[in-house]
Short mmCIF file of C-alpha atoms and ligand atoms in Angstrom, two decimals:
data_model
loop_
_atom_site.label_atom_id
_atom_site.label_comp_id
_atom_site.label_asym_id
_atom_site.label_seq_id
_atom_site.Cartn_x
_atom_site.Cartn_y
_atom_site.Cartn_z
CA MET M 1 96.09 61.37 98.12
CA ARG M 2 92.99 62.68 96.30
CA VAL M 3 92.27 66.33 97.00
CA VAL M 4 89.63 68.80 96.13
CA ILE M 5 90.63 72.50 95.78
CA ALA M 6 88.28 75.72 95.86
CA GLY M 7 89.91 78.70 94.69
CA SER M 8 92.48 76.77 92.62
CA SER M 9 92.52 79.63 89.86
CA GLY M 10 94.08 82.12 92.29
CA LEU M 11 97.74 82.94 93.14
CA ILE M 12 98.45 80.37 95.74
CA GLY M 13 95.84 77.82 94.00
CA THR M 14 97.63 77.67 90.64
CA ALA M 15 100.87 76.92 92.44
CA LEU M 16 99.52 74.55 94.88
CA VAL M 17 97.74 72.55 92.18
CA SER M 18 100.77 72.24 90.30
CA ASP M 19 102.72 71.29 93.58
CA LEU M 20 100.41 68.76 94.46
CA ARG M 21 100.39 67.23 91.18
CA SER M 22 104.19 66.99 91.18
CA ALA M 23 104.29 65.17 94.43
CA GLY M 24 101.96 62.61 92.83
CA HIS M 25 98.56 63.69 94.39
CA ASP M 26 95.43 63.46 92.38
CA VAL M 27 93.64 66.71 92.42
CA LEU M 28 89.99 67.78 91.34
CA ARG M 29 89.35 71.62 91.02
CA LEU M 30 86.20 73.45 92.02
CA VAL M 31 85.02 75.87 89.44
CA ARG M 32 82.36 78.59 89.65
CA ARG M 33 81.34 78.13 85.87
CA ALA M 34 80.73 75.24 83.63
CA PRO M 35 83.48 72.51 83.93
CA ALA M 36 85.85 72.52 80.81
CA ALA M 37 88.28 69.86 81.71
CA PRO M 38 88.26 66.37 83.31
CA ASP M 39 89.73 67.52 86.66
CA GLU M 40 86.82 70.35 87.05
CA ARG M 41 83.72 69.88 89.02
CA ARG M 42 81.29 72.61 89.33
CA TRP M 43 79.89 74.48 92.67
CA ASP M 44 78.06 77.47 93.41
CA PRO M 45 78.69 78.60 96.71
CA PRO M 46 75.93 81.09 97.38
CA ALA M 47 73.45 78.39 96.33
CA GLY M 48 75.12 75.73 98.45
CA ARG M 49 75.46 73.37 95.37
CA ILE M 50 78.24 71.10 94.38
CA ASP M 51 78.40 68.63 91.75
CA ASP M 52 77.38 65.09 92.59
CA GLY M 53 80.03 62.63 93.45
CA THR M 54 82.83 65.37 93.93
CA PHE M 55 83.77 63.99 97.44
CA ASP M 56 83.71 60.23 96.36
CA GLY M 57 87.06 58.87 97.69
CA VAL M 58 88.20 62.31 98.58
CA ASP M 59 90.99 62.29 101.43
CA ALA M 60 91.22 66.24 101.80
CA VAL M 61 89.48 69.62 100.90
CA ILE M 62 91.53 72.65 100.60
CA ASN M 63 89.67 76.13 100.37
CA LEU M 64 91.50 79.46 99.25
CA ASN M 65 88.58 81.25 98.28
CA GLY M 66 87.70 85.17 98.55
CA VAL M 67 87.84 88.48 96.83
CA GLY M 68 91.10 90.26 96.79
CA ILE M 69 91.35 92.07 100.29
CA ALA M 70 93.55 95.14 99.04
CA ASP M 71 92.18 95.17 95.18
CA ARG M 72 89.70 98.21 96.01
CA PRO M 73 88.93 100.71 98.53
CA TRP M 74 86.81 99.17 101.58
CA SER M 75 83.58 100.64 100.81
CA GLY M 76 80.59 99.02 103.09
CA SER M 77 79.66 96.92 100.02
CA ARG M 78 83.46 95.86 99.52
CA LYS M 79 83.66 94.94 103.04
CA GLN M 80 80.60 92.64 102.73
CA LEU M 81 82.07 90.76 99.66
CA ILE M 82 85.35 90.37 101.40
CA ARG M 83 83.34 88.73 104.39
CA ASP M 84 80.81 86.75 102.40
CA SER M 85 83.29 85.31 99.81
CA ARG M 86 85.02 83.87 102.59
CA THR M 87 82.74 82.81 105.16
CA VAL M 88 79.99 81.55 102.42
CA PRO M 89 82.25 79.17 100.50
CA THR M 90 84.05 77.93 103.84
CA GLU M 91 80.54 77.00 105.22
CA VAL M 92 79.55 75.14 102.17
CA LEU M 93 82.65 73.22 102.04
CA ALA M 94 82.75 72.43 105.83
CA ALA M 95 79.29 70.91 105.40
CA ALA M 96 80.32 68.92 102.58
CA VAL M 97 83.31 67.64 104.44
CA ALA M 98 81.13 66.66 107.39
CA ASP M 99 78.23 65.07 105.22
CA HIS M 100 80.70 62.97 103.17
CA GLY M 101 83.17 62.06 105.97
CA VAL M 102 86.21 63.69 104.39
CA PRO M 103 89.18 63.00 106.79
CA ALA M 104 90.69 66.52 106.40
CA PHE M 105 89.91 70.12 105.62
CA LEU M 106 92.49 72.69 105.13
CA SER M 107 90.85 76.28 105.09
CA GLY M 108 92.15 79.71 104.51
CA SER M 109 92.94 82.36 106.95
CA ALA M 110 95.37 84.98 107.42
CA VAL M 111 97.83 86.29 109.99
CA GLY M 112 95.35 89.53 109.99
CA TYR M 113 93.72 87.37 112.76
CA TYR M 114 96.12 88.74 115.20
CA GLY M 115 95.29 92.43 114.54
CA ASP M 116 98.06 95.08 115.12
CA ALA M 117 100.28 92.93 117.39
CA GLY M 118 103.14 95.40 117.36
CA GLY M 119 106.69 93.90 117.94
CA LYS M 120 106.10 90.93 120.14
CA ALA M 121 106.57 87.84 118.29
CA ILE M 122 103.41 85.61 118.07
CA ASP M 123 102.85 81.99 117.69
CA GLU M 124 99.54 80.15 117.07
CA THR M 125 98.52 80.44 120.62
CA ALA M 126 98.24 84.35 120.42
CA PRO M 127 94.61 85.80 120.82
CA SER M 128 92.81 87.56 117.97
CA GLY M 129 93.12 91.34 117.59
CA THR M 130 90.98 94.29 116.75
CA GLY M 131 90.05 95.75 113.42
CA PHE M 132 88.26 94.62 110.12
CA LEU M 133 90.58 91.80 109.09
CA ALA M 134 90.83 90.29 112.45
CA GLU M 135 87.02 90.09 112.61
CA VAL M 136 86.80 88.72 108.93
CA CYS M 137 89.54 86.05 109.97
CA ARG M 138 87.61 85.03 112.97
CA GLU M 139 84.31 84.75 110.93
CA TRP M 140 86.26 82.80 108.30
CA GLU M 141 87.96 80.23 110.80
CA ALA M 142 84.36 79.90 112.81
CA ALA M 143 82.77 78.76 109.14
CA THR M 144 84.80 75.47 109.61
CA GLN M 145 82.64 74.51 112.52
CA LYS M 146 80.66 71.90 110.97
CA ALA M 147 83.77 70.00 109.64
CA GLN M 148 85.32 70.37 113.21
CA GLU M 149 82.05 68.95 114.66
CA ALA M 150 82.23 66.04 112.42
CA GLY M 151 85.59 65.12 113.64
CA ALA M 152 87.62 66.05 110.54
CA ARG M 153 91.27 67.13 110.70
CA VAL M 154 90.87 70.94 110.58
CA VAL M 155 93.82 73.23 109.56
CA LEU M 156 93.41 77.06 109.64
CA LEU M 157 96.04 78.57 107.16
CA ARG M 158 96.99 81.56 108.68
CA THR M 159 98.77 83.21 105.78
CA GLY M 160 101.20 85.99 105.58
CA LEU M 161 102.24 88.26 102.65
CA VAL M 162 102.87 85.94 99.83
CA LEU M 163 105.76 86.88 97.79
CA SER M 164 105.31 85.64 94.38
CA PRO M 165 106.65 86.41 90.87
CA ALA M 166 103.24 85.80 89.65
CA GLY M 167 101.76 89.23 91.33
CA GLY M 168 99.99 89.66 94.51
CA LEU M 169 102.02 92.28 96.74
CA LEU M 170 105.18 92.39 94.87
CA GLY M 171 102.95 92.98 91.46
CA THR M 172 101.88 96.28 93.00
CA LEU M 173 105.19 97.22 94.81
CA LYS M 174 107.83 96.06 92.40
CA PRO M 175 106.77 98.50 89.76
CA LEU M 176 107.02 101.38 92.29
CA PHE M 177 110.41 100.48 93.59
CA LYS M 178 111.83 100.44 90.13
CA ALA M 179 110.18 103.93 89.65
CA PHE M 180 112.32 105.13 92.46
CA LEU M 181 108.95 105.32 94.57
CA GLY M 182 109.84 102.64 97.26
CA GLY M 183 109.85 104.17 100.49
CA ARG M 184 109.17 103.01 104.01
CA LEU M 185 105.54 103.31 105.28
CA GLY M 186 104.97 105.27 108.21
CA SER M 187 107.49 104.60 110.96
CA GLY M 188 108.50 101.35 109.30
CA THR M 189 108.71 99.79 112.55
CA GLN M 190 105.78 97.53 111.99
CA TYR M 191 106.32 94.22 111.05
CA GLN M 192 105.57 92.49 107.61
CA PRO M 193 104.73 89.03 107.84
CA TRP M 194 106.14 87.74 104.48
CA ILE M 195 106.32 84.00 103.30
CA SER M 196 107.86 83.01 99.81
CA LEU M 197 105.31 81.26 97.47
CA ASP M 198 107.42 78.11 97.36
CA ASP M 199 107.09 78.04 101.40
CA GLU M 200 103.33 79.14 101.48
CA VAL M 201 102.65 76.18 98.91
CA GLY M 202 105.40 73.75 100.76
CA GLY M 203 103.62 74.58 104.04
CA ILE M 204 100.30 73.52 102.78
CA ARG M 205 101.33 70.36 101.42
CA PHE M 206 103.40 69.50 104.59
CA ALA M 207 100.32 70.09 106.51
CA LEU M 208 98.21 67.87 104.18
CA GLU M 209 100.75 65.26 104.31
CA HIS M 210 101.17 65.15 108.07
CA ASP M 211 98.21 64.07 109.96
CA THR M 212 99.60 65.23 113.45
CA ILE M 213 98.97 68.91 112.44
CA SER M 214 95.88 70.48 113.09
CA GLY M 215 94.07 73.66 114.00
CA PRO M 216 95.92 76.96 113.24
CA ILE M 217 99.23 77.13 111.63
CA ASN M 218 101.13 80.54 110.80
CA LEU M 219 102.45 80.50 107.03
CA THR M 220 104.79 82.88 107.44
CA GLY M 221 108.68 82.86 106.72
CA PRO M 222 111.15 82.05 109.72
CA THR M 223 112.75 85.58 110.12
CA PRO M 224 110.01 88.36 110.20
CA VAL M 225 111.30 91.74 109.27
CA THR M 226 109.77 95.45 109.74
CA ASN M 227 108.61 97.23 107.07
CA ALA M 228 111.98 99.39 107.03
CA GLN M 229 113.84 96.20 106.52
CA PHE M 230 111.47 94.73 103.94
CA THR M 231 111.64 98.17 102.04
CA LYS M 232 115.48 98.07 102.19
CA ALA M 233 115.53 94.20 100.98
CA LEU M 234 113.15 95.05 97.92
CA ALA M 235 114.91 98.16 96.88
CA SER M 236 118.13 96.15 96.77
CA ALA M 237 116.38 93.25 94.83
CA VAL M 238 115.16 95.60 92.12
CA GLY M 239 118.46 97.46 92.15
CA ARG M 240 117.42 100.69 93.46
CA PRO M 241 117.71 103.18 96.36
CA THR M 242 115.02 103.47 98.93
CA SER M 243 113.04 106.69 98.33
CA ILE M 244 111.50 109.33 100.90
CA PRO M 245 109.53 107.73 103.42
CA VAL M 246 105.73 107.73 102.90
CA PRO M 247 104.08 109.49 106.00
CA ALA M 248 101.31 107.75 107.75
CA PHE M 249 99.14 110.74 107.75
CA ALA M 250 98.95 110.36 103.77
CA ILE M 251 98.40 106.62 103.88
CA LYS M 252 95.42 107.21 106.40
CA GLY M 253 94.23 110.32 104.38
CA VAL M 254 94.36 108.17 101.12
CA LEU M 255 93.36 104.80 102.07
CA GLY M 256 91.57 105.13 105.21
CA ALA M 257 91.31 102.18 107.51
CA MET M 258 92.45 99.58 104.73
CA GLY M 259 95.98 101.58 104.58
CA GLU M 260 95.93 101.66 108.28
CA GLU M 261 95.31 97.61 108.93
CA MET M 262 97.00 96.66 105.73
CA LEU M 263 100.30 99.02 105.36
CA LEU M 264 100.60 100.65 108.87
CA SER M 265 99.93 97.40 111.14
CA GLY M 266 101.48 94.22 111.28
CA GLN M 267 102.29 91.13 113.01
CA ARG M 268 105.68 89.58 114.10
CA ALA M 269 104.34 86.12 113.46
CA ILE M 270 106.47 83.06 113.71
CA PRO M 271 105.75 79.75 111.99
CA ALA M 272 105.85 77.85 115.24
CA LYS M 273 103.78 74.84 114.47
CA LEU M 274 105.14 74.10 111.16
CA GLN M 275 108.87 74.37 112.42
CA ALA M 276 108.18 72.02 115.68
CA ALA M 277 106.50 69.64 112.90
CA GLY M 278 109.76 69.69 111.19
CA TYR M 279 108.87 71.68 108.25
CA GLN M 280 112.14 72.81 106.24
CA PHE M 281 111.92 76.20 104.79
CA ARG M 282 113.17 76.98 101.49
CA HIS M 283 113.53 80.65 102.06
CA HIS M 284 114.77 81.70 105.57
CA ALA M 285 115.34 85.29 105.06
CA VAL M 286 113.15 87.88 102.99
CA SER M 287 116.16 88.70 100.62
CA GLU M 288 116.00 84.92 99.54
CA ALA M 289 112.31 85.06 98.99
CA LEU M 290 112.84 88.10 97.06
CA ALA M 291 115.57 86.80 94.95
CA ALA M 292 113.28 83.96 94.12
CA ALA M 293 110.19 85.95 93.27
CA ILE M 294 111.97 88.78 91.55
CA GLY M 295 115.51 87.28 90.44
CA SER M 296 118.82 88.47 91.69
N1 NAP Z 1 98.37 86.12 98.47
C1 NAP Z 1 98.37 86.73 99.77
O1 NAP Z 1 99.33 87.13 100.07
C2 NAP Z 1 97.63 85.94 100.91
C3 NAP Z 1 97.74 86.47 102.21
C4 NAP Z 1 96.97 86.05 103.50
C5 NAP Z 1 95.75 85.21 102.96
N2 NAP Z 1 95.67 85.06 101.70
C6 NAP Z 1 94.36 84.29 101.37
O2 NAP Z 1 94.68 82.93 100.69
C7 NAP Z 1 93.55 82.79 99.87
C8 NAP Z 1 94.07 82.64 98.30
O3 NAP Z 1 94.73 83.64 98.31
P1 NAP Z 1 95.28 84.06 96.68
O4 NAP Z 1 96.43 85.25 96.88
O5 NAP Z 1 95.78 82.70 95.89
O6 NAP Z 1 94.09 84.75 96.31
P2 NAP Z 1 93.57 85.21 94.68
O7 NAP Z 1 94.81 84.98 93.67
O8 NAP Z 1 92.81 86.24 94.73
O9 NAP Z 1 92.60 84.01 94.20
C9 NAP Z 1 91.35 83.81 95.20
C10 NAP Z 1 90.27 82.65 94.70
O10 NAP Z 1 89.24 82.94 95.25
C11 NAP Z 1 88.11 82.50 94.18
N3 NAP Z 1 87.26 83.81 94.33
C12 NAP Z 1 87.38 84.94 94.18
N4 NAP Z 1 86.00 85.29 94.20
C13 NAP Z 1 85.61 84.92 94.86
C14 NAP Z 1 84.01 84.84 95.16
N5 NAP Z 1 83.29 85.80 95.14
N6 NAP Z 1 83.36 83.78 95.87
C15 NAP Z 1 84.19 82.64 96.10
N7 NAP Z 1 85.37 82.38 95.57
C16 NAP Z 1 85.72 83.50 94.94
C17 NAP Z 1 88.74 82.52 92.70
O11 NAP Z 1 88.93 81.23 92.57
P3 NAP Z 1 88.14 80.38 91.34
O12 NAP Z 1 87.57 81.45 90.50
O13 NAP Z 1 88.89 79.43 91.01
O14 NAP Z 1 86.87 80.20 91.84
C18 NAP Z 1 90.30 83.19 92.95
O15 NAP Z 1 90.94 82.57 92.29
C19 NAP Z 1 92.42 83.96 99.85
O16 NAP Z 1 91.36 83.54 100.66
C20 NAP Z 1 93.38 85.02 100.37
O17 NAP Z 1 92.42 86.06 101.37
C21 NAP Z 1 96.35 85.30 100.62
#
C-alpha cells in the first residue's frame, strides 16, 4: 500500500515507518520543514498547506502528531499547544483525505479518552470521561469528521503507555528506578494501560491491512496491570528493589492536574477490537514488554 505518515519523526512514527517498509509498503513522510529526502513531502498544518501531488495514488494516511503531553507543566499556553498540535493537523489531514478520496485514515488518540476509569475493564464501547486529557481526546477524534463524512475508513488509535527502548515513559522512569527511586504512585491501585512498542506498531499495521476494522481501537497490552504491579515489574526488570511509595499529595502538590491525570488516574483498557479481529500480540504480559524494552 502507499501510505502517507504525519508525525513520522516521533517515537511511534519512526518505528512504524521502518516496520511498514519491511512489510513492503511504500511510505511517504510529511515534514514541517523543507524536504531533504525523496520520500518527504512538506506540509504546514497551521496554514493548512500540503505539497501538491502528495495524495496521488495513496491508500491510507496515518496521523501521529502532537507535542509531548507530559514534557512540561500544564500551563494555560501548554494546554492550548497540546490541544492545537493535535486537532489542527488532524483537521487538515481529514480534509485532505476527503478531498482526494483517500480510502483510509488512521488517526491518533489515547486511552485518556476514557478519563479516570477506575478498576472496571473497558473496551472501545466505554463512554468518554472527564478531565483535560479526555476533553483533548474527544476534540482530537472529532477533528477526523471530514474524513468520516467523505466515507473514508477512519480508525481512531486509542493508545496506552508505549513501552519503548527509545524513550517515552521508560526514558523517564528507568533512570529513577536504577537510582533506587522507583516506588508505587499513590495507592498504586490505578491501572496503567501499557503496550509494547512492537505491539503499538504491529496493531497499527494490522488495522491498516484489515479493512474490516474501523472506529476506535484500544492499543493496549492484553493484560492490564495496576501501578503497583507495574512498579514491581519495572523494578525487577532493572534489577532493583521497589522504593517507598510516592504519596498522592506530593504528586498533586508538585505536578498539579498533570500528576493527577497522568500518574494517579488510569484505565483498565482491553484491546477488545484488535483481539476480536485476530491480532496476535507479541507481548502479553508487562514483564515481557519490559524485557523487550530494557533487556532481560
Ligand atoms: N508514546 C505514547 O506512550 C503515547 C501514548 C498515547 C498517545 N500517544 C500519541 O501518539 C502520537 C505519537 O506519539 P509519539 O510518542 O510518537 O510522540 P512523539 O515522539 O512526541 O512524536 C510526535 C510527533 O508529532 C509531531 N509534532 C510535534 N510537535 C508538533 C506540532 N506542534 N504540530 C504538529 N506536529 C507536531 C512531530 O513530528 P514531525 O516533526 O515529524 O512533524 C513529532 O515527532 C502522539 O499524538 C501522542 O500523543 C502516544
